[in-house]
């Protein structure tokens, strides 16, 4: 239930509730912070991919668990608050690629957000066990959740 | 002991050990990823500050705990690997401000890294309790740890 709520905060509810936490955040800062969150998750996804999926680097349980913890913590951080009104266009670290639909399709956003949160928390749980098969499967689910949001709400 | 090791990985040991996890990371990507990590921590520090230190926004235990979890997870993620050879100059999301001393003063870097890791983990522990006095104190220690590194290793 807590995970579902966190997912909801990422998505729709955030647009009213979580905005209060950062009421003074300017659109360009919000864009910068959300780009930072995604970039930092990408680094950590890359480490898990290299160690567990590609085998390009020897598997290190602690490193993979730490990487998965980052992804879960970022997923649970209420990033919905980083999509305030006025942040549909503009530049943070770079020009935002978000589509206008993200700001109007509350139900669809909530769906991808809940799915992403669940996948991220499942990956952290798998990484803590050290079962590489489970980690690989959970990693795949996170990748699918990322892609689902990108396909719908991120410009090419 | 685990926290100390994590701190060491952030600092000195990372330059040999953790680099293996991201052997193929280009200097400009490493700079981008570390800037992303610091920016995302800054957003989360800002939420804790607004809710617990300044009182500008009503305190929400779950939001503050989630924010502190992000900071601890990023601190424990082995960011030392994001300082590979060749990343002393260059641009990620923006030009790096790191000083050359960061790459030569292994002992000093390890000291600030261990101190930062401990402070970040202490903040997450305090945030989980919901004791605002303890959170405020722990937040102050994280701020001091950030500043210690900035004062020594970040150009103005």
CSV table of C-alpha atoms in Angstrom, one decimal:
chain,number,residue,atom,x,y,z
A,1,UNK,CA,0.0,0.0,0.0
A,2,UNK,CA,2.8,2.3,0.9
A,3,UNK,CA,4.4,1.6,-2.5
A,4,UNK,CA,1.2,2.3,-4.3
A,5,UNK,CA,0.9,5.6,-2.5
A,6,UNK,CA,4.5,6.5,-3.4
A,7,UNK,CA,3.7,5.7,-7.0
A,8,UNK,CA,0.6,7.9,-6.8
A,9,UNK,CA,2.7,10.7,-5.4
A,10,UNK,CA,5.1,10.3,-8.3
A,11,UNK,CA,2.2,10.7,-10.7
A,12,UNK,CA,-1.1,12.5,-10.1
A,13,UNK,CA,-1.5,13.2,-6.5
A,14,UNK,CA,1.9,14.9,-6.6
A,15,UNK,CA,0.5,17.6,-8.7
A,16,UNK,CA,-1.4,18.8,-5.7
A,17,UNK,CA,0.1,17.2,-2.6
A,18,UNK,CA,3.8,17.0,-3.1
A,19,UNK,CA,4.1,20.4,-4.8
A,20,UNK,CA,3.7,21.8,-1.3
A,21,UNK,CA,7.0,20.3,-0.4
A,22,UNK,CA,8.8,22.4,-2.9
A,23,UNK,CA,6.4,25.2,-3.4
A,24,UNK,CA,9.1,27.7,-4.2
A,25,UNK,CA,10.9,25.5,-6.9
A,26,UNK,CA,11.1,27.3,-10.2
A,27,UNK,CA,10.1,25.4,-13.3
A,28,UNK,CA,13.7,25.5,-14.6
A,29,UNK,CA,15.0,24.1,-11.3
A,30,UNK,CA,12.3,21.4,-11.3
A,31,UNK,CA,13.3,20.4,-14.8
A,32,UNK,CA,17.0,20.3,-13.7
A,33,UNK,CA,16.3,18.2,-10.6
A,34,UNK,CA,14.1,15.6,-12.5
A,35,UNK,CA,16.8,15.3,-15.2
A,36,UNK,CA,19.3,14.8,-12.4
A,37,UNK,CA,17.2,12.0,-10.9
A,38,UNK,CA,16.8,10.2,-14.2
A,39,UNK,CA,20.5,10.6,-15.1
A,40,UNK,CA,21.7,9.3,-11.7
A,41,UNK,CA,19.3,6.3,-12.1
A,42,UNK,CA,20.7,5.7,-15.5
A,43,UNK,CA,24.3,5.4,-14.1
A,44,UNK,CA,23.0,2.9,-11.5
A,45,UNK,CA,21.0,0.9,-14.1
A,46,UNK,CA,24.2,0.8,-16.1
A,47,UNK,CA,26.2,-0.7,-13.3
A,48,UNK,CA,23.6,-3.4,-12.7
A,49,UNK,CA,23.4,-4.1,-16.5
A,50,UNK,CA,27.2,-4.4,-16.7
A,51,UNK,CA,27.5,-6.8,-13.7
A,52,UNK,CA,24.3,-8.9,-13.9
A,53,UNK,CA,23.0,-8.7,-17.5
A,54,UNK,CA,26.0,-8.3,-19.8
A,55,UNK,CA,28.6,-9.8,-17.4
A,56,UNK,CA,31.0,-7.2,-18.7
A,57,UNK,CA,32.2,-6.6,-15.2
A,58,UNK,CA,32.4,-9.2,-12.4
A,59,UNK,CA,29.3,-9.3,-10.2
A,60,UNK,CA,29.7,-7.5,-6.9
A,61,UNK,CA,26.7,-8.0,-4.6
A,62,UNK,CA,27.2,-4.9,-2.5
A,63,UNK,CA,27.7,-2.6,-5.5
A,64,UNK,CA,24.6,-4.0,-7.2
A,65,UNK,CA,22.5,-3.7,-4.0
A,66,UNK,CA,23.7,-0.1,-3.6
A,67,UNK,CA,22.8,0.7,-7.2
A,68,UNK,CA,19.4,-0.8,-6.8
A,69,UNK,CA,18.8,1.1,-3.5
A,70,UNK,CA,19.5,4.3,-5.3
A,71,UNK,CA,17.0,3.5,-8.0
A,72,UNK,CA,14.3,2.6,-5.4
A,73,UNK,CA,15.0,5.7,-3.3
A,74,UNK,CA,14.8,8.0,-6.3
A,75,UNK,CA,11.6,6.2,-7.5
A,76,UNK,CA,10.1,6.7,-4.0
A,77,UNK,CA,11.1,10.4,-3.7
A,78,UNK,CA,7.9,11.9,-5.0
A,79,UNK,CA,9.3,13.1,-8.3
A,80,UNK,CA,5.8,14.1,-9.4
A,81,UNK,CA,6.5,17.3,-7.5
A,82,UNK,CA,9.1,18.0,-10.2
A,83,UNK,CA,6.5,18.5,-12.8
A,84,UNK,CA,4.9,21.7,-11.7
A,85,UNK,CA,2.8,23.9,-13.9
A,86,UNK,CA,5.0,25.7,-16.4
A,87,UNK,CA,7.6,22.9,-16.6
A,88,UNK,CA,6.1,21.4,-19.7
A,89,UNK,CA,8.6,23.4,-21.7
A,90,UNK,CA,11.9,24.9,-20.7
A,91,UNK,CA,15.5,23.9,-19.9
A,92,UNK,CA,17.1,22.5,-16.8
A,93,UNK,CA,20.4,20.9,-17.5
A,94,UNK,CA,19.1,20.6,-21.1
A,95,UNK,CA,15.8,21.2,-22.9
A,96,UNK,CA,13.0,19.1,-21.4
A,97,UNK,CA,11.7,16.3,-23.6
A,98,UNK,CA,8.5,15.8,-21.7
A,99,UNK,CA,5.3,15.7,-23.9
A,100,UNK,CA,2.3,17.8,-23.0
A,101,UNK,CA,0.3,14.6,-22.5
A,102,UNK,CA,2.2,14.1,-19.2
A,103,UNK,CA,0.4,17.1,-17.7
A,104,UNK,CA,-3.1,16.1,-18.9
A,105,UNK,CA,-3.2,12.3,-18.8
A,106,UNK,CA,-3.3,11.9,-15.0
A,107,UNK,CA,-4.6,8.4,-15.2
A,108,UNK,CA,-2.0,7.2,-17.6
A,109,UNK,CA,0.8,8.9,-15.7
A,110,UNK,CA,-0.4,7.3,-12.4
A,111,UNK,CA,-0.3,3.9,-14.1
A,112,UNK,CA,3.3,4.1,-15.4
A,113,UNK,CA,4.4,5.7,-12.1
A,114,UNK,CA,2.9,2.9,-10.0
A,115,UNK,CA,4.4,0.3,-12.3
A,116,UNK,CA,7.8,2.0,-12.1
A,117,UNK,CA,7.7,2.3,-8.3
A,118,UNK,CA,6.8,-1.4,-7.9
A,119,UNK,CA,9.5,-2.5,-10.3
A,120,UNK,CA,12.1,-0.4,-8.6
A,121,UNK,CA,11.2,-1.7,-5.2
A,122,UNK,CA,11.2,-5.3,-6.5
A,123,UNK,CA,14.7,-4.7,-8.0
A,124,UNK,CA,16.0,-3.5,-4.7
A,125,UNK,CA,14.5,-6.5,-2.9
A,126,UNK,CA,16.1,-8.9,-5.5
A,127,UNK,CA,19.4,-7.1,-5.3
A,128,UNK,CA,19.5,-7.5,-1.5
A,129,UNK,CA,19.3,-11.3,-1.9
A,130,UNK,CA,22.2,-11.6,-4.3
A,131,UNK,CA,20.2,-14.0,-6.6
A,132,UNK,CA,21.5,-12.9,-10.0
A,133,UNK,CA,18.7,-14.6,-11.9
A,134,UNK,CA,16.1,-12.7,-9.8
A,135,UNK,CA,18.0,-9.5,-10.2
A,136,UNK,CA,18.2,-9.9,-13.9
A,137,UNK,CA,14.4,-10.5,-14.2
A,138,UNK,CA,13.6,-7.6,-11.9
A,139,UNK,CA,16.1,-5.4,-13.9
A,140,UNK,CA,14.1,-6.3,-17.0
A,141,UNK,CA,10.9,-5.1,-15.4
A,142,UNK,CA,12.4,-1.8,-14.4
A,143,UNK,CA,13.6,-1.4,-18.0
A,144,UNK,CA,10.1,-2.1,-19.3
A,145,UNK,CA,8.6,0.5,-16.8
A,146,UNK,CA,11.1,3.1,-17.9
A,147,UNK,CA,10.3,2.4,-21.6
A,148,UNK,CA,6.5,2.5,-21.0
A,149,UNK,CA,6.8,6.1,-19.7
A,150,UNK,CA,9.3,7.1,-22.4
A,151,UNK,CA,7.1,5.8,-25.1
A,152,UNK,CA,4.1,7.7,-24.0
A,153,UNK,CA,5.4,10.9,-22.4
A,154,UNK,CA,8.9,11.6,-23.8
A,155,UNK,CA,9.6,13.1,-27.2
A,156,UNK,CA,12.1,11.2,-29.4
B,1,UNK,CA,32.5,-0.9,9.4
B,2,UNK,CA,30.3,-1.2,6.3
B,3,UNK,CA,29.7,2.5,6.4
B,4,UNK,CA,33.4,3.2,6.6
B,5,UNK,CA,34.1,0.9,3.7
B,6,UNK,CA,31.4,2.7,1.7
B,7,UNK,CA,33.1,5.9,2.5
B,8,UNK,CA,36.4,4.6,1.4
B,9,UNK,CA,34.9,3.4,-1.9
B,10,UNK,CA,33.6,6.9,-2.4
B,11,UNK,CA,37.1,8.3,-1.9
B,12,UNK,CA,40.4,6.6,-2.5
B,13,UNK,CA,39.7,2.9,-3.0
B,14,UNK,CA,37.3,3.8,-5.7
B,15,UNK,CA,40.0,5.0,-7.9
B,16,UNK,CA,41.1,1.4,-8.3
B,17,UNK,CA,38.2,-0.8,-7.1
B,18,UNK,CA,35.0,0.9,-8.1
B,19,UNK,CA,36.3,2.0,-11.5
B,20,UNK,CA,35.9,-1.6,-12.6
B,21,UNK,CA,32.1,-1.3,-12.2
B,22,UNK,CA,32.0,1.4,-14.9
B,23,UNK,CA,35.2,0.7,-16.8
B,24,UNK,CA,33.7,2.0,-20.0
B,25,UNK,CA,32.3,5.3,-18.6
B,26,UNK,CA,33.8,8.3,-20.5
B,27,UNK,CA,35.1,11.2,-18.5
B,28,UNK,CA,32.3,13.5,-19.7
B,29,UNK,CA,29.6,10.9,-18.7
B,30,UNK,CA,31.3,10.5,-15.3
B,31,UNK,CA,31.1,14.2,-14.8
B,32,UNK,CA,27.5,14.3,-15.9
B,33,UNK,CA,26.5,11.5,-13.5
B,34,UNK,CA,28.3,12.9,-10.5
B,35,UNK,CA,26.7,16.3,-11.2
B,36,UNK,CA,23.3,14.5,-11.4
B,37,UNK,CA,23.9,12.9,-8.0
B,38,UNK,CA,24.8,16.1,-6.3
B,39,UNK,CA,21.9,18.0,-7.9
B,40,UNK,CA,19.4,15.3,-6.9
B,41,UNK,CA,20.7,15.3,-3.3
B,42,UNK,CA,20.4,19.1,-3.3
B,43,UNK,CA,16.7,18.8,-4.2
B,44,UNK,CA,16.2,16.4,-1.3
B,45,UNK,CA,18.2,18.5,1.1
B,46,UNK,CA,16.0,21.4,0.1
B,47,UNK,CA,12.8,19.5,1.0
B,48,UNK,CA,14.2,18.5,4.5
B,49,UNK,CA,15.3,22.1,5.1
B,50,UNK,CA,11.9,23.5,4.1
B,51,UNK,CA,10.0,21.1,6.3
B,52,UNK,CA,12.3,20.6,9.3
B,53,UNK,CA,14.7,23.5,9.5
B,54,UNK,CA,12.9,26.5,8.1
B,55,UNK,CA,9.3,25.3,8.7
B,56,UNK,CA,8.4,26.9,5.4
B,57,UNK,CA,6.3,23.8,4.6
B,58,UNK,CA,4.4,21.5,7.0
B,59,UNK,CA,6.5,18.6,8.2
B,60,UNK,CA,5.6,15.3,6.5
B,61,UNK,CA,7.4,12.3,8.0
B,62,UNK,CA,7.1,10.1,4.9
B,63,UNK,CA,8.4,12.8,2.6
B,64,UNK,CA,11.4,13.7,4.8
B,65,UNK,CA,12.2,10.0,5.3
B,66,UNK,CA,12.1,9.4,1.6
B,67,UNK,CA,14.3,12.5,1.0
B,68,UNK,CA,16.8,11.3,3.6
B,69,UNK,CA,16.8,7.8,2.0
B,70,UNK,CA,17.8,9.3,-1.3
B,71,UNK,CA,20.7,11.2,0.2
B,72,UNK,CA,21.9,8.1,2.0
B,73,UNK,CA,21.5,5.9,-1.1
B,74,UNK,CA,23.4,8.3,-3.3
B,75,UNK,CA,26.1,8.7,-0.6
B,76,UNK,CA,26.5,4.9,-0.5
B,77,UNK,CA,26.5,4.4,-4.3
B,78,UNK,CA,30.3,4.5,-4.7
B,79,UNK,CA,30.5,7.9,-6.4
B,80,UNK,CA,34.3,7.7,-6.2
B,81,UNK,CA,34.0,5.7,-9.4
B,82,UNK,CA,32.7,8.9,-11.0
B,83,UNK,CA,36.1,10.6,-10.7
B,84,UNK,CA,38.1,8.6,-13.2
B,85,UNK,CA,41.4,9.8,-14.7
B,86,UNK,CA,40.7,12.6,-17.2
B,87,UNK,CA,37.6,13.9,-15.4
B,88,UNK,CA,39.5,16.6,-13.5
B,89,UNK,CA,38.5,19.0,-16.3
B,90,UNK,CA,35.7,18.9,-18.8
B,91,UNK,CA,32.0,19.3,-19.0
B,92,UNK,CA,29.1,17.0,-18.1
B,93,UNK,CA,25.8,18.9,-17.6
B,94,UNK,CA,28.1,21.9,-17.1
B,95,UNK,CA,31.8,22.5,-16.6
B,96,UNK,CA,33.2,20.6,-13.6
B,97,UNK,CA,34.2,22.7,-10.6
B,98,UNK,CA,36.4,20.0,-9.1
B,99,UNK,CA,39.9,21.1,-8.0
B,100,UNK,CA,43.0,19.1,-9.0
B,101,UNK,CA,43.6,18.4,-5.4
B,102,UNK,CA,40.7,16.0,-5.3
B,103,UNK,CA,42.7,13.6,-7.5
B,104,UNK,CA,46.0,13.8,-5.5
B,105,UNK,CA,44.9,14.2,-1.9
B,106,UNK,CA,43.7,10.6,-1.4
B,107,UNK,CA,43.8,10.8,2.4
B,108,UNK,CA,41.9,14.1,2.6
B,109,UNK,CA,39.3,12.9,0.2
B,110,UNK,CA,38.8,9.7,2.1
B,111,UNK,CA,38.3,11.7,5.3
B,112,UNK,CA,35.6,14.0,3.8
B,113,UNK,CA,34.0,11.0,2.1
B,114,UNK,CA,33.8,8.9,5.2
B,115,UNK,CA,32.4,11.9,7.2
B,116,UNK,CA,29.8,12.5,4.5
B,117,UNK,CA,28.7,8.9,4.4
B,118,UNK,CA,28.3,8.7,8.1
B,119,UNK,CA,26.3,11.9,8.2
B,120,UNK,CA,24.0,10.8,5.4
B,121,UNK,CA,23.4,7.4,7.0
B,122,UNK,CA,22.7,9.1,10.4
B,123,UNK,CA,20.3,11.5,8.7
B,124,UNK,CA,18.3,8.6,7.2
B,125,UNK,CA,18.2,6.9,10.6
B,126,UNK,CA,17.0,10.1,12.3
B,127,UNK,CA,14.4,10.7,9.5
B,128,UNK,CA,13.0,7.2,10.0
B,129,UNK,CA,12.2,8.0,13.6
B,130,UNK,CA,10.3,11.2,12.9
B,131,UNK,CA,12.1,13.0,15.7
B,132,UNK,CA,12.3,16.5,14.2
B,133,UNK,CA,15.0,17.7,16.7
B,134,UNK,CA,17.2,14.7,15.8
B,135,UNK,CA,16.5,15.2,12.1
B,136,UNK,CA,17.5,18.9,12.3
B,137,UNK,CA,20.7,18.1,14.1
B,138,UNK,CA,21.6,15.3,11.6
B,139,UNK,CA,20.7,17.6,8.7
B,140,UNK,CA,23.2,20.1,10.1
B,141,UNK,CA,25.9,17.4,10.1
B,142,UNK,CA,25.3,16.5,6.5
B,143,UNK,CA,25.5,20.2,5.6
B,144,UNK,CA,28.8,20.5,7.4
B,145,UNK,CA,30.1,17.4,5.5
B,146,UNK,CA,29.0,18.9,2.2
B,147,UNK,CA,30.7,22.1,3.0
B,148,UNK,CA,34.0,20.5,4.1
B,149,UNK,CA,34.3,18.8,0.7
B,150,UNK,CA,33.3,22.0,-1.2
B,151,UNK,CA,35.7,24.1,0.8
B,152,UNK,CA,38.7,21.8,0.0
B,153,UNK,CA,37.9,20.4,-3.5
B,154,UNK,CA,35.4,22.6,-5.3
B,155,UNK,CA,36.3,25.8,-7.1
B,156,UNK,CA,34.3,28.9,-6.1
